[in-house]
Amino acid sequence: MKQWWRRWTYEVPLAIGDALWEVLVVQLAALLDRLTVRKVVAFIPVVILIGAYYHSIPIPPELMLIGDFLAYIDIFSVLFLIGVLSRVTTILFVVKQAAARVAMLAGHVAAQLQRLDVRHRRTRSAPARPRRRPDRSEDDRAYGGVWGQVALA
């Protein structure tokens, strides 16, 4: 009798408490971790329909429209994302064209600067040698050249 009393007053309530802890805390926390807003919104029309059929309550048309909207929210979100992506691709296309034009302009400027570079002058075909002057005669040296003689005469 003592074991029976111990089992029903001590072990069974502990087992029930452990089972409730497992279901209400551990498994509920795991469910909430996996739960997303999309899943909740998709489940709302199911709850409305179950409630209407269970209680035999006629559903007003407004509630049906809300249920349809919630059921088709995936389609609306896909259309919205396609609209956003088309804008993003347009912006990326414009940015890509602008980057190509900037790169072309930078290449053009670099080519122009290379043409103006003074460090890389073209070499002449034949290097210029200094010319030899003919030897001056004594008269040229004394009077300053041929023109000096004409001025004295």
PDB file of N, CA and C in Angstrom, residues 20-61:
ATOM      1  N   LEU A  20       3.641  17.813 -19.329  1.00  0.00           N
ATOM      2  CA  LEU A  20       3.140  19.157 -19.602  1.00  0.00           C
ATOM      3  C   LEU A  20       4.280  20.123 -19.924  1.00  0.00           C
ATOM      4  N   TRP A  21       5.384  20.021 -19.207  1.00  0.00           N
ATOM      5  CA  TRP A  21       6.566  20.856 -19.485  1.00  0.00           C
ATOM      6  C   TRP A  21       7.076  20.601 -20.906  1.00  0.00           C
ATOM      7  N   GLU A  22       7.130  19.342 -21.294  1.00  0.00           N
ATOM      8  CA  GLU A  22       7.606  18.984 -22.636  1.00  0.00           C
ATOM      9  C   GLU A  22       6.702  19.573 -23.712  1.00  0.00           C
ATOM     10  N   VAL A  23       5.379  19.441 -23.514  1.00  0.00           N
ATOM     11  CA  VAL A  23       4.449  19.907 -24.549  1.00  0.00           C
ATOM     12  C   VAL A  23       4.310  21.434 -24.531  1.00  0.00           C
ATOM     13  N   LEU A  24       4.067  21.999 -23.353  1.00  0.00           N
ATOM     14  CA  LEU A  24       3.733  23.414 -23.275  1.00  0.00           C
ATOM     15  C   LEU A  24       4.939  24.355 -23.317  1.00  0.00           C
ATOM     16  N   VAL A  25       6.111  23.865 -23.005  1.00  0.00           N
ATOM     17  CA  VAL A  25       7.280  24.747 -22.999  1.00  0.00           C
ATOM     18  C   VAL A  25       8.249  24.389 -24.125  1.00  0.00           C
ATOM     19  N   VAL A  26       8.740  23.158 -24.103  1.00  0.00           N
ATOM     20  CA  VAL A  26       9.804  22.786 -25.049  1.00  0.00           C
ATOM     21  C   VAL A  26       9.276  22.730 -26.482  1.00  0.00           C
ATOM     22  N   GLN A  27       8.190  21.984 -26.699  1.00  0.00           N
ATOM     23  CA  GLN A  27       7.660  21.849 -28.059  1.00  0.00           C
ATOM     24  C   GLN A  27       7.024  23.148 -28.550  1.00  0.00           C
ATOM     25  N   LEU A  28       6.403  23.916 -27.646  1.00  0.00           N
ATOM     26  CA  LEU A  28       5.838  25.205 -28.040  1.00  0.00           C
ATOM     27  C   LEU A  28       6.938  26.186 -28.452  1.00  0.00           C
ATOM     28  N   ALA A  29       8.041  26.176 -27.735  1.00  0.00           N
ATOM     29  CA  ALA A  29       9.170  27.036 -28.104  1.00  0.00           C
ATOM     30  C   ALA A  29       9.744  26.626 -29.463  1.00  0.00           C
ATOM     31  N   ALA A  30       9.827  25.316 -29.721  1.00  0.00           N
ATOM     32  CA  ALA A  30      10.314  24.849 -31.021  1.00  0.00           C
ATOM     33  C   ALA A  30       9.350  25.262 -32.137  1.00  0.00           C
ATOM     34  N   LEU A  31       8.048  25.185 -31.866  1.00  0.00           N
ATOM     35  CA  LEU A  31       7.056  25.603 -32.854  1.00  0.00           C
ATOM     36  C   LEU A  31       7.162  27.099 -33.136  1.00  0.00           C
ATOM     37  N   LEU A  32       7.312  27.898 -32.101  1.00  0.00           N
ATOM     38  CA  LEU A  32       7.431  29.348 -32.286  1.00  0.00           C
ATOM     39  C   LEU A  32       8.708  29.726 -33.004  1.00  0.00           C
ATOM     40  N   ASP A  33       9.760  28.941 -32.848  1.00  0.00           N
ATOM     41  CA  ASP A  33      10.994  29.204 -33.599  1.00  0.00           C
ATOM     42  C   ASP A  33      10.780  29.004 -35.095  1.00  0.00           C
ATOM     43  N   ARG A  34       9.990  28.006 -35.457  1.00  0.00           N
ATOM     44  CA  ARG A  34       9.743  27.712 -36.873  1.00  0.00           C
ATOM     45  C   ARG A  34       8.626  28.552 -37.462  1.00  0.00           C
ATOM     46  N   LEU A  35       7.837  29.214 -36.632  1.00  0.00           N
ATOM     47  CA  LEU A  35       6.668  29.952 -37.081  1.00  0.00           C
ATOM     48  C   LEU A  35       7.087  31.280 -37.711  1.00  0.00           C
ATOM     49  N   THR A  36       6.511  31.587 -38.853  1.00  0.00           N
ATOM     50  CA  THR A  36       6.781  32.866 -39.510  1.00  0.00           C
ATOM     51  C   THR A  36       5.470  33.608 -39.714  1.00  0.00           C
ATOM     52  N   VAL A  37       5.556  34.872 -40.043  1.00  0.00           N
ATOM     53  CA  VAL A  37       4.366  35.690 -40.273  1.00  0.00           C
ATOM     54  C   VAL A  37       3.599  35.153 -41.475  1.00  0.00           C
ATOM     55  N   ARG A  38       4.322  34.693 -42.464  1.00  0.00           N
ATOM     56  CA  ARG A  38       3.677  34.148 -43.660  1.00  0.00           C
ATOM     57  C   ARG A  38       2.816  32.931 -43.319  1.00  0.00           C
ATOM     58  N   LYS A  39       3.318  32.069 -42.464  1.00  0.00           N
ATOM     59  CA  LYS A  39       2.543  30.892 -42.068  1.00  0.00           C
ATOM     60  C   LYS A  39       1.307  31.284 -41.269  1.00  0.00           C
ATOM     61  N   VAL A  40       1.438  32.287 -40.420  1.00  0.00           N
ATOM     62  CA  VAL A  40       0.290  32.741 -39.628  1.00  0.00           C
ATOM     63  C   VAL A  40      -0.771  33.343 -40.539  1.00  0.00           C
ATOM     64  N   VAL A  41      -0.360  34.188 -41.487  1.00  0.00           N
ATOM     65  CA  VAL A  41      -1.308  34.828 -42.390  1.00  0.00           C
ATOM     66  C   VAL A  41      -1.976  33.783 -43.279  1.00  0.00           C
ATOM     67  N   ALA A  42      -1.240  32.782 -43.709  1.00  0.00           N
ATOM     68  CA  ALA A  42      -1.822  31.736 -44.548  1.00  0.00           C
ATOM     69  C   ALA A  42      -2.803  30.862 -43.758  1.00  0.00           C
ATOM     70  N   PHE A  43      -2.666  30.809 -42.456  1.00  0.00           N
ATOM     71  CA  PHE A  43      -3.527  29.960 -41.634  1.00  0.00           C
ATOM     72  C   PHE A  43      -4.826  30.657 -41.212  1.00  0.00           C
ATOM     73  N   ILE A  44      -4.874  31.982 -41.291  1.00  0.00           N
ATOM     74  CA  ILE A  44      -6.062  32.733 -40.855  1.00  0.00           C
ATOM     75  C   ILE A  44      -7.319  32.329 -41.646  1.00  0.00           C
ATOM     76  N   PRO A  45      -7.279  32.225 -42.985  1.00  0.00           N
ATOM     77  CA  PRO A  45      -8.507  31.795 -43.692  1.00  0.00           C
ATOM     78  C   PRO A  45      -8.971  30.399 -43.276  1.00  0.00           C
ATOM     79  N   VAL A  46      -8.044  29.527 -42.956  1.00  0.00           N
ATOM     80  CA  VAL A  46      -8.428  28.181 -42.512  1.00  0.00           C
ATOM     81  C   VAL A  46      -9.184  28.270 -41.192  1.00  0.00           C
ATOM     82  N   VAL A  47      -8.729  29.088 -40.274  1.00  0.00           N
ATOM     83  CA  VAL A  47      -9.409  29.265 -38.988  1.00  0.00           C
ATOM     84  C   VAL A  47     -10.798  29.858 -39.201  1.00  0.00           C
ATOM     85  N   ILE A  48     -10.919  30.826 -40.100  1.00  0.00           N
ATOM     86  CA  ILE A  48     -12.233  31.437 -40.365  1.00  0.00           C
ATOM     87  C   ILE A  48     -13.205  30.400 -40.927  1.00  0.00           C
ATOM     88  N   LEU A  49     -12.745  29.602 -41.890  1.00  0.00           N
ATOM     89  CA  LEU A  49     -13.624  28.591 -42.485  1.00  0.00           C
ATOM     90  C   LEU A  49     -14.015  27.505 -41.486  1.00  0.00           C
ATOM     91  N   ILE A  50     -13.071  27.056 -40.672  1.00  0.00           N
ATOM     92  CA  ILE A  50     -13.387  26.040 -39.655  1.00  0.00           C
ATOM     93  C   ILE A  50     -14.394  26.586 -38.654  1.00  0.00           C
ATOM     94  N   GLY A  51     -14.194  27.834 -38.233  1.00  0.00           N
ATOM     95  CA  GLY A  51     -15.145  28.445 -37.296  1.00  0.00           C
ATOM     96  C   GLY A  51     -16.523  28.602 -37.899  1.00  0.00           C
ATOM     97  N   ALA A  52     -16.590  28.981 -39.175  1.00  0.00           N
ATOM     98  CA  ALA A  52     -17.895  29.164 -39.826  1.00  0.00           C
ATOM     99  C   ALA A  52     -18.618  27.836 -39.994  1.00  0.00           C
ATOM    100  N   TYR A  53     -17.907  26.808 -40.407  1.00  0.00           N
ATOM    101  CA  TYR A  53     -18.563  25.507 -40.580  1.00  0.00           C
ATOM    102  C   TYR A  53     -18.904  24.847 -39.249  1.00  0.00           C
ATOM    103  N   TYR A  54     -18.086  25.041 -38.253  1.00  0.00           N
ATOM    104  CA  TYR A  54     -18.326  24.412 -36.947  1.00  0.00           C
ATOM    105  C   TYR A  54     -19.561  25.002 -36.282  1.00  0.00           C
ATOM    106  N   HIS A  55     -19.720  26.318 -36.368  1.00  0.00           N
ATOM    107  CA  HIS A  55     -20.844  26.980 -35.705  1.00  0.00           C
ATOM    108  C   HIS A  55     -22.027  27.202 -36.627  1.00  0.00           C
ATOM    109  N   SER A  56     -21.913  26.819 -37.887  1.00  0.00           N
ATOM    110  CA  SER A  56     -22.965  27.034 -38.890  1.00  0.00           C
ATOM    111  C   SER A  56     -23.341  28.499 -38.987  1.00  0.00           C
ATOM    112  N   ILE A  57     -22.345  29.353 -38.973  1.00  0.00           N
ATOM    113  CA  ILE A  57     -22.549  30.798 -39.068  1.00  0.00           C
ATOM    114  C   ILE A  57     -22.324  31.209 -40.516  1.00  0.00           C
ATOM    115  N   PRO A  58     -23.232  31.973 -41.090  1.00  0.00           N
ATOM    116  CA  PRO A  58     -22.972  32.461 -42.444  1.00  0.00           C
ATOM    117  C   PRO A  58     -21.831  33.497 -42.422  1.00  0.00           C
ATOM    118  N   ILE A  59     -20.955  33.364 -43.372  1.00  0.00           N
ATOM    119  CA  ILE A  59     -19.802  34.272 -43.428  1.00  0.00           C
ATOM    120  C   ILE A  59     -20.172  35.473 -44.291  1.00  0.00           C
ATOM    121  N   PRO A  60     -19.992  36.691 -43.779  1.00  0.00           N
ATOM    122  CA  PRO A  60     -20.286  37.873 -44.597  1.00  0.00           C
ATOM    123  C   PRO A  60     -19.293  37.985 -45.770  1.00  0.00           C
ATOM    124  N   PRO A  61     -19.696  38.603 -46.847  1.00  0.00           N
ATOM    125  CA  PRO A  61     -18.812  38.710 -48.019  1.00  0.00           C
ATOM    126  C   PRO A  61     -17.508  39.443 -47.730  1.00  0.00           C
TER     127      PRO A  61
END
